[in-house]
Short mmCIF file of C-alpha atoms in Angstrom, two decimals:
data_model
loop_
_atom_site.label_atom_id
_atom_site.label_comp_id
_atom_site.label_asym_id
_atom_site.label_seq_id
_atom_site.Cartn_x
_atom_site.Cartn_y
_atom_site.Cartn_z
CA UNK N 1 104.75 143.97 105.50
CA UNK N 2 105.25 147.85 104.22
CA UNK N 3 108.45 148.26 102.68
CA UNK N 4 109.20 151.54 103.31
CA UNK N 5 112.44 154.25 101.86
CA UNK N 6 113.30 157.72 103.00
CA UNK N 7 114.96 159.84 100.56
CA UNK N 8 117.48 162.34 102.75
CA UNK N 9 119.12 165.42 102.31
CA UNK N 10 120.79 165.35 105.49
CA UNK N 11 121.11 162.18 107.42
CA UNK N 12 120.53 163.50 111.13
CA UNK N 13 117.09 164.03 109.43
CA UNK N 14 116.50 161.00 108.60
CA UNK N 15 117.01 159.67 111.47
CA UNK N 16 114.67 162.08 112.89
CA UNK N 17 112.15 161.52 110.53
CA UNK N 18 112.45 157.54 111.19
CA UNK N 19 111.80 158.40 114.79
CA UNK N 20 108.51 159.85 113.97
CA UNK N 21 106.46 156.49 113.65
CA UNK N 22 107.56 153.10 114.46
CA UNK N 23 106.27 151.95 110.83
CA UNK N 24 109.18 153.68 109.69
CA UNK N 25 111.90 151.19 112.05
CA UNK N 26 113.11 149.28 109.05
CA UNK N 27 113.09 151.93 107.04
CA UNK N 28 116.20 151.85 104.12
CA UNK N 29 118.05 155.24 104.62
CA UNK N 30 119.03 156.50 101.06
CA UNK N 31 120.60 160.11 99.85
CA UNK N 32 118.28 162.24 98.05
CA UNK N 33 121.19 162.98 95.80
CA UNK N 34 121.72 159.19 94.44
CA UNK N 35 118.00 158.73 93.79
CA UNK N 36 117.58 156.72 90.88
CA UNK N 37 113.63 155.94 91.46
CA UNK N 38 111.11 157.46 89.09
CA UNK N 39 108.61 158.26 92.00
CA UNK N 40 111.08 159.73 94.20
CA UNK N 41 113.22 161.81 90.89
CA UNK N 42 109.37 162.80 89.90
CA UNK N 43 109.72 165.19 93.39
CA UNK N 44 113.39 166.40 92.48
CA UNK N 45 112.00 168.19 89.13
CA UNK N 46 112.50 172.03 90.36
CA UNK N 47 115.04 171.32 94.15
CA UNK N 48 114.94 168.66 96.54
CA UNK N 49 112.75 168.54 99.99
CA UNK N 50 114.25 167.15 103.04
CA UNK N 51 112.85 164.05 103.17
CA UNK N 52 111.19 162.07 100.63
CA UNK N 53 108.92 158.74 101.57
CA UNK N 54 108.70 155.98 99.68
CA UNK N 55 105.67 153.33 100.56
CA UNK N 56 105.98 150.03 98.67
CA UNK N 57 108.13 151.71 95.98
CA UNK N 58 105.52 154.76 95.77
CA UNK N 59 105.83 158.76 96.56
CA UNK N 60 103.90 158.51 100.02
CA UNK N 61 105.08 161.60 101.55
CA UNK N 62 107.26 164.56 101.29
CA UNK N 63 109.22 167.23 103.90
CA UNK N 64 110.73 169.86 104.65
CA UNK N 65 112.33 171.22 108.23
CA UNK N 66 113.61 174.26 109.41
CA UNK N 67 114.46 176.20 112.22
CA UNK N 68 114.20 179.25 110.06
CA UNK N 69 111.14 181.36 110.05
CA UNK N 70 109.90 181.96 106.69
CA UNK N 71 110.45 185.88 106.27
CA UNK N 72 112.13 188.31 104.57
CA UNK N 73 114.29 186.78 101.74
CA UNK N 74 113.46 183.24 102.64
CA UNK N 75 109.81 183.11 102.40
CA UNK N 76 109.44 181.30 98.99
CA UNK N 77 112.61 179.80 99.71
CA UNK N 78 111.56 176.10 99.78
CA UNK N 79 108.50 176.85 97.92
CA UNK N 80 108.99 175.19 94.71
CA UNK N 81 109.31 171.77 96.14
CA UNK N 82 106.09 172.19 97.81
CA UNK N 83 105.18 173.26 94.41
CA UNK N 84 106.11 170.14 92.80
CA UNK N 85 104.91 167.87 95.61
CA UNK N 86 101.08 169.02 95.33
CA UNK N 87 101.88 168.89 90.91
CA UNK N 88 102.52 165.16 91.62
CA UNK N 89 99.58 165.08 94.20
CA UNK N 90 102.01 164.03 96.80
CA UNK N 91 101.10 165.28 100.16
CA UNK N 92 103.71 168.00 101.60
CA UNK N 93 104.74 168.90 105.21
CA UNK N 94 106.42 171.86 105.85
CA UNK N 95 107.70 172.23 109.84
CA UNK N 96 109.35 175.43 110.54
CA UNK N 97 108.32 178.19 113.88
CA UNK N 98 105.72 180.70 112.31
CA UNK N 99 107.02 183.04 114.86
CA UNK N 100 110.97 182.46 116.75
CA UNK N 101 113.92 184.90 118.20
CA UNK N 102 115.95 185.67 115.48
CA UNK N 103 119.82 186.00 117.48
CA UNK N 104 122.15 187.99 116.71
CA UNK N 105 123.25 191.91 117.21
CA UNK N 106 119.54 192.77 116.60
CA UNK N 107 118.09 190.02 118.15
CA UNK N 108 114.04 189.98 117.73
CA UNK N 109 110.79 187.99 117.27
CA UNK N 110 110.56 187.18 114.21
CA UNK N 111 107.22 186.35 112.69
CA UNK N 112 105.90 184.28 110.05
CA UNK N 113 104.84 186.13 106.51
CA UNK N 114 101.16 185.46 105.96
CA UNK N 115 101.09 185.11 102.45
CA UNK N 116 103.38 181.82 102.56
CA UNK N 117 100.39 179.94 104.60
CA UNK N 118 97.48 181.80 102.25
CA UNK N 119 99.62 180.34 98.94
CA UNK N 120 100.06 176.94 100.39
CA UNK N 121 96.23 176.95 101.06
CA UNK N 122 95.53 178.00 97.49
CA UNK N 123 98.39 175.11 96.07
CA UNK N 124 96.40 172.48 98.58
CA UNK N 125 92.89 173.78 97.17
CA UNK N 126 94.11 173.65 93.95
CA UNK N 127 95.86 170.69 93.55
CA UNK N 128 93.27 168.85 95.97
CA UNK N 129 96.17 167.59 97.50
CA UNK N 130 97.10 167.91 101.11
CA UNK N 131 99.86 170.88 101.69
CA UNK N 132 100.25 171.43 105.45
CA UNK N 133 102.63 174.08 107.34
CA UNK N 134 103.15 172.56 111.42
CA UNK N 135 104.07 175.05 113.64
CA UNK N 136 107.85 174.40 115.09
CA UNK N 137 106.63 175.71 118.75
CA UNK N 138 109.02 178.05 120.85
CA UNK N 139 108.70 178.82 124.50
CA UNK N 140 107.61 182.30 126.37
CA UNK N 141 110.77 184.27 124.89
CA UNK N 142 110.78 182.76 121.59
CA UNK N 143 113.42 180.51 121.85
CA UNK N 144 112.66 176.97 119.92
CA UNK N 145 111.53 174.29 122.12
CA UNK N 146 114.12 171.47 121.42
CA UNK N 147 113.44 168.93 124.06
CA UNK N 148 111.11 166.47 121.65
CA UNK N 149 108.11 168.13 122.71
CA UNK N 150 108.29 169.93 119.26
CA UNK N 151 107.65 167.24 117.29
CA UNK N 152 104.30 166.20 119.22
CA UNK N 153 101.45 167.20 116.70
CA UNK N 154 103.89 166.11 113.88
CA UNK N 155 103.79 162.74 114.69
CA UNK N 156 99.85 162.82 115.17
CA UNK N 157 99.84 163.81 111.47
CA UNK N 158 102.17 161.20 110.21
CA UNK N 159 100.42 158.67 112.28
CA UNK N 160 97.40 159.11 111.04
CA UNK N 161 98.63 159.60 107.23
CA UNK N 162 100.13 156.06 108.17
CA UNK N 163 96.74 155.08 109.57
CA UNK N 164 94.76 156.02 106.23
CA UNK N 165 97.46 154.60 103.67
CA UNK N 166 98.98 158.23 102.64
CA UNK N 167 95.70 157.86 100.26
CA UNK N 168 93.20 160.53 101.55
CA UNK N 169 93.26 163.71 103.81
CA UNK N 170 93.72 162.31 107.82
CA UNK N 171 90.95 163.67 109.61
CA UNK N 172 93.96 165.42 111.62
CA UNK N 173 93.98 167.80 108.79
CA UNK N 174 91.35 169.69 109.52
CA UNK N 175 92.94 170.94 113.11
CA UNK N 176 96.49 171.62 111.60
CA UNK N 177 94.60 173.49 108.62
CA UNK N 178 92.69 175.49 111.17
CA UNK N 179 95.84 176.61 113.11
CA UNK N 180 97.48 178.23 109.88
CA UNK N 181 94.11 180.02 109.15
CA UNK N 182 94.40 181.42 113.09
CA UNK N 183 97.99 181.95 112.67
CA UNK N 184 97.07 183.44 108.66
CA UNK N 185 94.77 185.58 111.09
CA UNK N 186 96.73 187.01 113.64
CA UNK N 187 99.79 187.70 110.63
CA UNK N 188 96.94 190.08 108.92
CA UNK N 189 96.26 191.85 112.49
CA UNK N 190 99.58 192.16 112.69
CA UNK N 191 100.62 193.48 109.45
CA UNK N 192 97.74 194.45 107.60
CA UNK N 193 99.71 195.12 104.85
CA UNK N 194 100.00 191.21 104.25
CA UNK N 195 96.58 191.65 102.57
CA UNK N 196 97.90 193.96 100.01
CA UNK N 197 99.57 193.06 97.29
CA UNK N 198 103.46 192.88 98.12
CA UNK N 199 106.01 195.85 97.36
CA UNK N 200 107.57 193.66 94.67
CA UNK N 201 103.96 193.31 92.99
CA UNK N 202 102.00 195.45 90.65
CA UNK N 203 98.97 194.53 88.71
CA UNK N 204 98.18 196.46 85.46
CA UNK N 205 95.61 196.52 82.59
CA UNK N 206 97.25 193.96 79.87
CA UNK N 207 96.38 196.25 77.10
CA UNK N 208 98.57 199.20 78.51
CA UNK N 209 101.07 197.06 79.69
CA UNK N 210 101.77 195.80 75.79
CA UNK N 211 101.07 199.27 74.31
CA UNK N 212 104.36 200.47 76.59
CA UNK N 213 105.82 197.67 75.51
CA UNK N 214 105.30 198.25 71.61
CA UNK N 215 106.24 201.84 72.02
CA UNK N 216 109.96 200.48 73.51
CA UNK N 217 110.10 197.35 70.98
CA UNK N 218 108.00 197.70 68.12
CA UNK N 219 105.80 195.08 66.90
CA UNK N 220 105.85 192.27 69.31
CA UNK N 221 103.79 189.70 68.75
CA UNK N 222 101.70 188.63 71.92
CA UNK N 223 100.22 185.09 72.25
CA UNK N 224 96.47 184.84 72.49
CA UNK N 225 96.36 183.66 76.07
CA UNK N 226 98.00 186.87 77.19
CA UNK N 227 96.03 189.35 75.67
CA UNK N 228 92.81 187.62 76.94
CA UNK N 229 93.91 188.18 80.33
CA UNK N 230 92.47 191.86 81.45
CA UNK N 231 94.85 191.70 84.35
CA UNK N 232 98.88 191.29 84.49
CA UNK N 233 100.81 191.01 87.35
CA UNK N 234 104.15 192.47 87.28
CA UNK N 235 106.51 191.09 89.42
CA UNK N 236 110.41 193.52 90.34
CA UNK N 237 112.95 191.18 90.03
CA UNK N 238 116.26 193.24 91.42
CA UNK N 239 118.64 191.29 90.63
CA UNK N 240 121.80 191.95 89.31
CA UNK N 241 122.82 188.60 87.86
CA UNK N 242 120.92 185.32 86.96
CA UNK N 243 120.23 183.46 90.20
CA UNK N 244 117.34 181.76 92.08
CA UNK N 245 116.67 182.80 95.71
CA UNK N 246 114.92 184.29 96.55
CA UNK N 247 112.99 185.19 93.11
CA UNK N 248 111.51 182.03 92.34
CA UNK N 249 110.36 180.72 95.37
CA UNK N 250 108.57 184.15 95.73
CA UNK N 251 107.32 184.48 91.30
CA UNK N 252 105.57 181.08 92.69
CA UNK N 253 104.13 182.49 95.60
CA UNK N 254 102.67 185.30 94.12
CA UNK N 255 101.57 183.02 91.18
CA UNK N 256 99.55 180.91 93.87
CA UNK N 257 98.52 183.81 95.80
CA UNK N 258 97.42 186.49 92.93
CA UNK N 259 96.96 184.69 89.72
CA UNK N 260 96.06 180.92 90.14
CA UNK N 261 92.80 179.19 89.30
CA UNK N 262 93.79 176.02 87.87
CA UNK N 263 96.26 172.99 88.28
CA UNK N 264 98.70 174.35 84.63
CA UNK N 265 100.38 177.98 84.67
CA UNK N 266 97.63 178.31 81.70
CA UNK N 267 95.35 178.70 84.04
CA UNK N 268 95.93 182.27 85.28
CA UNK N 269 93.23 185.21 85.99
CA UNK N 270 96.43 186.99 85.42
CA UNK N 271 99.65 187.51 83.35
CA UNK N 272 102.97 186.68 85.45
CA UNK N 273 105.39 189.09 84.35
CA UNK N 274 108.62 189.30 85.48
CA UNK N 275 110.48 192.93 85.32
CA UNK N 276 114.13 192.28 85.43
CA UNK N 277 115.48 195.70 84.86
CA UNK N 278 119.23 195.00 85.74
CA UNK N 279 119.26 192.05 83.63
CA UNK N 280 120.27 192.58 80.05
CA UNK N 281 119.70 189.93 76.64
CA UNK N 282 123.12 188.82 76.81
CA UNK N 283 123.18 188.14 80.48
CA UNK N 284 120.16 186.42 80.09
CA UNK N 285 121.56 184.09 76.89
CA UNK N 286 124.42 183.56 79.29
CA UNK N 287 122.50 181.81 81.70
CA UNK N 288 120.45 180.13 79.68
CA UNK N 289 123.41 178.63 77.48
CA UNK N 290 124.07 176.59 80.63
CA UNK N 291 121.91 173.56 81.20
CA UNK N 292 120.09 172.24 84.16
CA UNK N 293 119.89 175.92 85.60
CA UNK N 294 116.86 175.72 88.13
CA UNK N 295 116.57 179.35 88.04
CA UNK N 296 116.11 179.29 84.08
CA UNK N 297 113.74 176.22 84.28
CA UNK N 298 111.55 177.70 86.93
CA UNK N 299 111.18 181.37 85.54
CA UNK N 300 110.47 180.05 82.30
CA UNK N 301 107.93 177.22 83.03
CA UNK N 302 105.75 179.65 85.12
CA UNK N 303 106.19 183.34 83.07
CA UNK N 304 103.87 184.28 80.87
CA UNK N 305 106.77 187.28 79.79
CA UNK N 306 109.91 188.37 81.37
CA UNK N 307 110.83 191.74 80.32
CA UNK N 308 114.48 192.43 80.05
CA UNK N 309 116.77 195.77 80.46
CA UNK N 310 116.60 195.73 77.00
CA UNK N 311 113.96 193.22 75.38
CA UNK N 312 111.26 190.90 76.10
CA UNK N 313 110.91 187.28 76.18
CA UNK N 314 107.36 185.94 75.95
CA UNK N 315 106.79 182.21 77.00
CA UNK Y 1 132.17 158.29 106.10
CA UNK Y 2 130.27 161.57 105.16
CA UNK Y 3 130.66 164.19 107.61
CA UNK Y 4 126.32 164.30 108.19
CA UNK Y 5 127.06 160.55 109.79
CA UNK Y 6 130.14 161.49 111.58
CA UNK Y 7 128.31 164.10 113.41
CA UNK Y 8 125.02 161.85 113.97
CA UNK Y 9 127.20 159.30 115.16
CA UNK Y 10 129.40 161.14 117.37
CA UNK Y 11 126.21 163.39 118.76
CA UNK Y 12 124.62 160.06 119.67
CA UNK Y 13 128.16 158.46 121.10
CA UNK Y 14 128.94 161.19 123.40
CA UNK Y 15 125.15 161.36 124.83
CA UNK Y 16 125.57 157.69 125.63
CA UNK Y 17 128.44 158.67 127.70
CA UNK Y 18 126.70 161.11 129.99
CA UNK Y 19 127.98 164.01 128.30
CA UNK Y 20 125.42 166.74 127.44
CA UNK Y 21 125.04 168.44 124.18
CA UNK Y 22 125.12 172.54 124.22
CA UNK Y 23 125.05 173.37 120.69
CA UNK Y 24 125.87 172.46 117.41
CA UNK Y 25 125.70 173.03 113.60
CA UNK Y 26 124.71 170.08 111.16
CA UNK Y 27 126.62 170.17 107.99
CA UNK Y 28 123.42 169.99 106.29
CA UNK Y 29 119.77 170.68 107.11
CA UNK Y 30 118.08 171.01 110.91
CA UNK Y 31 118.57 169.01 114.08
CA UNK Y 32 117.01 169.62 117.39
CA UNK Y 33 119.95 171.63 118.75
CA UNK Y 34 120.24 175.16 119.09
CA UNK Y 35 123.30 176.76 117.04
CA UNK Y 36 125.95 179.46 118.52
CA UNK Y 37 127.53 182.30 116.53
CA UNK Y 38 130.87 183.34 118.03
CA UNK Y 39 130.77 186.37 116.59
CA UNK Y 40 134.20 188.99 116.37
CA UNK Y 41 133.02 191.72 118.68
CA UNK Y 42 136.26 194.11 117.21
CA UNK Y 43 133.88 193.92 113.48
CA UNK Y 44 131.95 197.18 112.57
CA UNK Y 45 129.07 196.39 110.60
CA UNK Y 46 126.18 193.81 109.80
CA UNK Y 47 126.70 190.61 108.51
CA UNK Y 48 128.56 187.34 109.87
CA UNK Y 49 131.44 187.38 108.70
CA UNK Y 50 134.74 186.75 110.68
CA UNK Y 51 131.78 184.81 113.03
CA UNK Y 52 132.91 181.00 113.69
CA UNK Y 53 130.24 178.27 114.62
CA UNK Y 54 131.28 175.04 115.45
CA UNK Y 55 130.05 171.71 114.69
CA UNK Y 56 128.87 170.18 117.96
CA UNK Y 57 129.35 171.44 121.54
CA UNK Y 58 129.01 169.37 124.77
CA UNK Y 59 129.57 169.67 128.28
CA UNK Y 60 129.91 167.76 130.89
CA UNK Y 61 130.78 168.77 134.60
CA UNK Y 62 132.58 171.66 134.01
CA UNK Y 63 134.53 170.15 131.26
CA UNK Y 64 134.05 171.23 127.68
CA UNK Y 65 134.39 170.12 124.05
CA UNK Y 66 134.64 172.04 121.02
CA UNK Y 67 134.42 169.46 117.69
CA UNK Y 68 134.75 169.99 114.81
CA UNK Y 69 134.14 167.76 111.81
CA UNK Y 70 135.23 166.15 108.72
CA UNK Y 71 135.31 162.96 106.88
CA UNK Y 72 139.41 163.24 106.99
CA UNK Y 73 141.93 165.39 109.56
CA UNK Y 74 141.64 168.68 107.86
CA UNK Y 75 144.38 171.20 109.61
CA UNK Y 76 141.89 174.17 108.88
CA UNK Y 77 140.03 172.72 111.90
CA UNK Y 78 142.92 172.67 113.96
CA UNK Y 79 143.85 176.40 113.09
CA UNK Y 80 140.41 177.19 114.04
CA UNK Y 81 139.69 175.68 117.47
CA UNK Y 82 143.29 177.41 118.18
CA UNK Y 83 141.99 180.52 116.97
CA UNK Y 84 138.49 180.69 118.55
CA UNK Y 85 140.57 178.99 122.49
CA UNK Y 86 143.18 181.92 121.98
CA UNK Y 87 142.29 185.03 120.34
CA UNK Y 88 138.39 184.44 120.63
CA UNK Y 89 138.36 183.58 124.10
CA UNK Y 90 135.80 185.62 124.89
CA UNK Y 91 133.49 186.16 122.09
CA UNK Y 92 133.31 182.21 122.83
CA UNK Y 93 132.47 182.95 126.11
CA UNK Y 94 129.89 185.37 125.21
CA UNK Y 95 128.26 183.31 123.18
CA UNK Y 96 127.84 180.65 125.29
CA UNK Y 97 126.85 182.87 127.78
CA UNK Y 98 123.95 184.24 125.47
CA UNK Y 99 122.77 180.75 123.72
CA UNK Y 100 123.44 178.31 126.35
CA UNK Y 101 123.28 180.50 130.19
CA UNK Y 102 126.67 178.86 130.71
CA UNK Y 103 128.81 181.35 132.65
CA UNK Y 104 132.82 181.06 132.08
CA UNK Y 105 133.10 180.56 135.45
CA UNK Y 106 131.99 177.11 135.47
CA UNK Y 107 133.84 176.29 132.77
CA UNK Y 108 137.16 174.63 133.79
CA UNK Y 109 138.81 173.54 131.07
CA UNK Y 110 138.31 173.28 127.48
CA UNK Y 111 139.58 170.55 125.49
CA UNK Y 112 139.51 170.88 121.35
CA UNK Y 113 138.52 167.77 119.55
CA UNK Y 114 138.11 166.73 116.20
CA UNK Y 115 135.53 164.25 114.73
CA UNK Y 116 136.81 162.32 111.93
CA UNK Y 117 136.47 159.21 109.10
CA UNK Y 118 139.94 158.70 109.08
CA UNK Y 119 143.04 160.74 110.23
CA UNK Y 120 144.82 159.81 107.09
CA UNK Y 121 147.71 159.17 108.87
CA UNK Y 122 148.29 162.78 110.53
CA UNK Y 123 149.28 162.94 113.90
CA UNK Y 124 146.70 164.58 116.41
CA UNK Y 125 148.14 167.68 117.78
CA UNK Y 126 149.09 167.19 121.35
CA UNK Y 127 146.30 169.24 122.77
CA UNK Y 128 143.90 167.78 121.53
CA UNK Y 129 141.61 164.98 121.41
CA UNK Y 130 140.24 163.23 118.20
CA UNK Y 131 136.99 160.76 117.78
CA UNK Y 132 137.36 158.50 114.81
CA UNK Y 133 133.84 157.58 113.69
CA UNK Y 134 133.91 154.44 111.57
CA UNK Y 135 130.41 153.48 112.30
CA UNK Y 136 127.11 153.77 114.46
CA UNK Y 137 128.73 152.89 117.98
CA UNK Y 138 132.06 152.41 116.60
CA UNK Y 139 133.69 155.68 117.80
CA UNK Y 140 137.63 155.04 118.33
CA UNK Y 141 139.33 157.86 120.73
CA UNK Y 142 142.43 158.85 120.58
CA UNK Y 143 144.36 161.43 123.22
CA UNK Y 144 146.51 163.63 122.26
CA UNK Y 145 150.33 164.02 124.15
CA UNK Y 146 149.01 166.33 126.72
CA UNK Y 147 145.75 164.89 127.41
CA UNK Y 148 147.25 161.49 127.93
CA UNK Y 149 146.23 161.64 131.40
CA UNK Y 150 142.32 162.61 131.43
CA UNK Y 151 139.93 160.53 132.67
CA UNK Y 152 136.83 162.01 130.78
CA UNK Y 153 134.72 159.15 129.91
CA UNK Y 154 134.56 157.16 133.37
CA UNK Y 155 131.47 157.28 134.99
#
């Protein structure tokens, strides 16, 4: 018999997630934030999904829920721990509404941005791992549909990751992949602009890029890898102090999106800079001098430079 | 108990009794239930604060419970349901107007409750009614002074 452990953030979820297939009934219930096993701290390395699923003592599956639609600020929210799911070539599912009525004094639709489901095609692709956003349905006027409907097509895709072992992509796949390209689709007609690189995003030739940056700081000496890359991609971090959301979520987005090719941040078509103009040395040391900082560990690990107010750090 | 099984627990306890659930706000993460803001209608400006939301909302004839939740009695709870059954009267109404379709007029009475671990040896304040959660269907209930005399859990 499958022994079988769910890693939780929030236990209502886990519940819910036990619900989903009736392998799951005996299920052990643990905290995500007293998990002591390799396989399931190997999916904690940049923030923690939802759920995490444990088959025979091995990362099966991982999760994520929300009732938020991914715009605005929270787009690359929760994208690192898809990010280190597909690393560990651990399948992800991500259920959240691509399009729901955001409430509130300026209540409106509010629809998915395109580029998350184009960078979690180009993570799956590149990772050969499957990576799959499932639509959280609403109704007519965009309110959620919470009567268990919802969770329909969900629980086709478990079932049949049950059915083939969590080993290889469920046929199902294939339909729930061909939904986000529709619903990738209908973003662009939408917004066109989705196509384009973002407003935070600006690619320039490598070789100017350093030349402005040797005028400011004198002779910096630039790694190989970066000068062989024609291209850099400079990404406007606003931020006034060190902190994570929505910047890193979004430096990994665009790193997917714009720059990817391979399965290591060495393999780039493009630089990843990141521009923090508000952020000086010493704010920067400051943050840094404290350990564990996911901010620090993620725009580190997948920079090729981060330019300062008033210096550069090259990775 | 932490406050994520208190508020599975209690969700799941007060279904089983017929009551029906209206809204509510996990302490952490997403559940199936849609979440009300009872927002301050005097505030100029964007943003949420001075808005209240509260844990878990049911219904059930024209009876209706506000909960909140917490591990132990924590008297910031009871300031609160105080607060959002005097003052906020009708931004609660509003909301639940908005969210749920529930008019004020078929609400009769209103009865503030508090979901707990343990009340750590407070007393409950006379108006109002606590569940003590010690376990899945283990929910203990205890009335407060003035509620003595409601029958709200007979069929």
């Amino acid at each position: 018999m499958n022994q079988y452990k769910i890693y939780y953030d929030a236990f209502q979820e886990a519940k819910w997630f036990q619900s989903l297939n009736s392998e799951f009934e005996n299920a052990e219930l643990l905290p995500i934030n007293q998990a002591q096993n390799s396989e399931a701290l190997k999916l904690l390395r940049y923030d923690k999904p939802d759920i995490i699923l444990l088959k025979n003592e091995i990362a099966a599956l991982a999760l994520e829920k929300t009732t938020e639609v991914p715009t605005g600020h929270n787009v690359g929210q929760r994208f690192a721990r898809i990010v280190c799911s597909a690393e560990e070539k651990v399948p992800f599912i991500y259920f959240f509404p691509f399009v729901a009525m955001k409430h509130g004094e300026y209540a409106s639709a509010c629809w998915i941005n395109a580029r998350l489901l184009e960078a979690m095609k180009k993570l799956r692709e590149i990772h050969s791992t499957p990576i799959v956003a499932i639509n959280w349905e609403c109704d007519n006027k965009y309110e959620l549909i919470r009567d268990g409907s919802q969770d329909l097509f969900l629980r086709e895709v478990i079932n049949d990751f049950v059915k083939h072992d969590f080993k290889s992509e469920p046929p199902i796949l294939k339909k729930a992949y061909e939904i986000m390209r529709i619903k990738y689709q209908e973003a662009l007609t939408r917004h066109p602009q989705y196509s384009d690189l973002p407003p935070t995003a600006r690619e320039m030739i490598t070789k100017y890029y350093i030349n402005t940056l040797k005028a400011k700081y004198g002779d910096l000496k630039f790694n190989g890898l970066i000068r062989s890359r024609t291209k850099s991609l400079i990404y406007d971090i606003g931020m006034k102090y060190v902190r994570s959301d929505p910047y890193t979520g979004t430096q990994l987005i665009y790193d997917y999106l714009l720059a990817r090719k391979g399965t290591t941040s060495k393999e780039r078509t493009m630089n990843i800079v990141l521009r923090m103009p508000n952020i000086s040395s010493t704010l920067w040391k400051k943050a840094v001098a404290k350990k564990n900082r996911k901010d620090i560990k993620l725009y580190t690990k997948f920079a090729d430079l981060i330019e300062l107010s008033d210096g550069i750090i090259i990775l | 108990m932490i406050e994520g099984k208190i508020y599975y627990f209690l969700k799941h306890f007060l279904l089983n009794k017929g009551w029906t659930l209206l809204a509510g706000e996990p302490p952490d993460g997403s559940d199936n239930v849609c979440r009300i803001e009872i927002r301050n209608k005097n505030r100029v400006g964007i943003g949420s604060k001075g808005s209240y939301k509260i844990d878990l909302i049911f219904l059930r004839k024209d009876i209706l419970f506000l909960i909140e939740l917490k591990p132990r009695y924590n008297q910031g709870d009871i300031t609160k349901l105080n607060e959002i059954t005097s003052q906020r009267l009708n931004d609660l109404y509003d909301a639940l107007e908005e969210r749920c379709n529930l008019n004020r007029r078929d609400i009769k009475q209103i009865i503030k409750c508090i979901g707990v671990g343990t009340l750590n040896s407070y007393a409950l304040p006379i108006d109002f009614l606590g569940f003590i959660v010690e376990g899945e269907d283990d929910v203990k209930i205890e009335f407060g002074e003035e509620l003595k005399d409601l029958r709200l859990f007979e069929d």
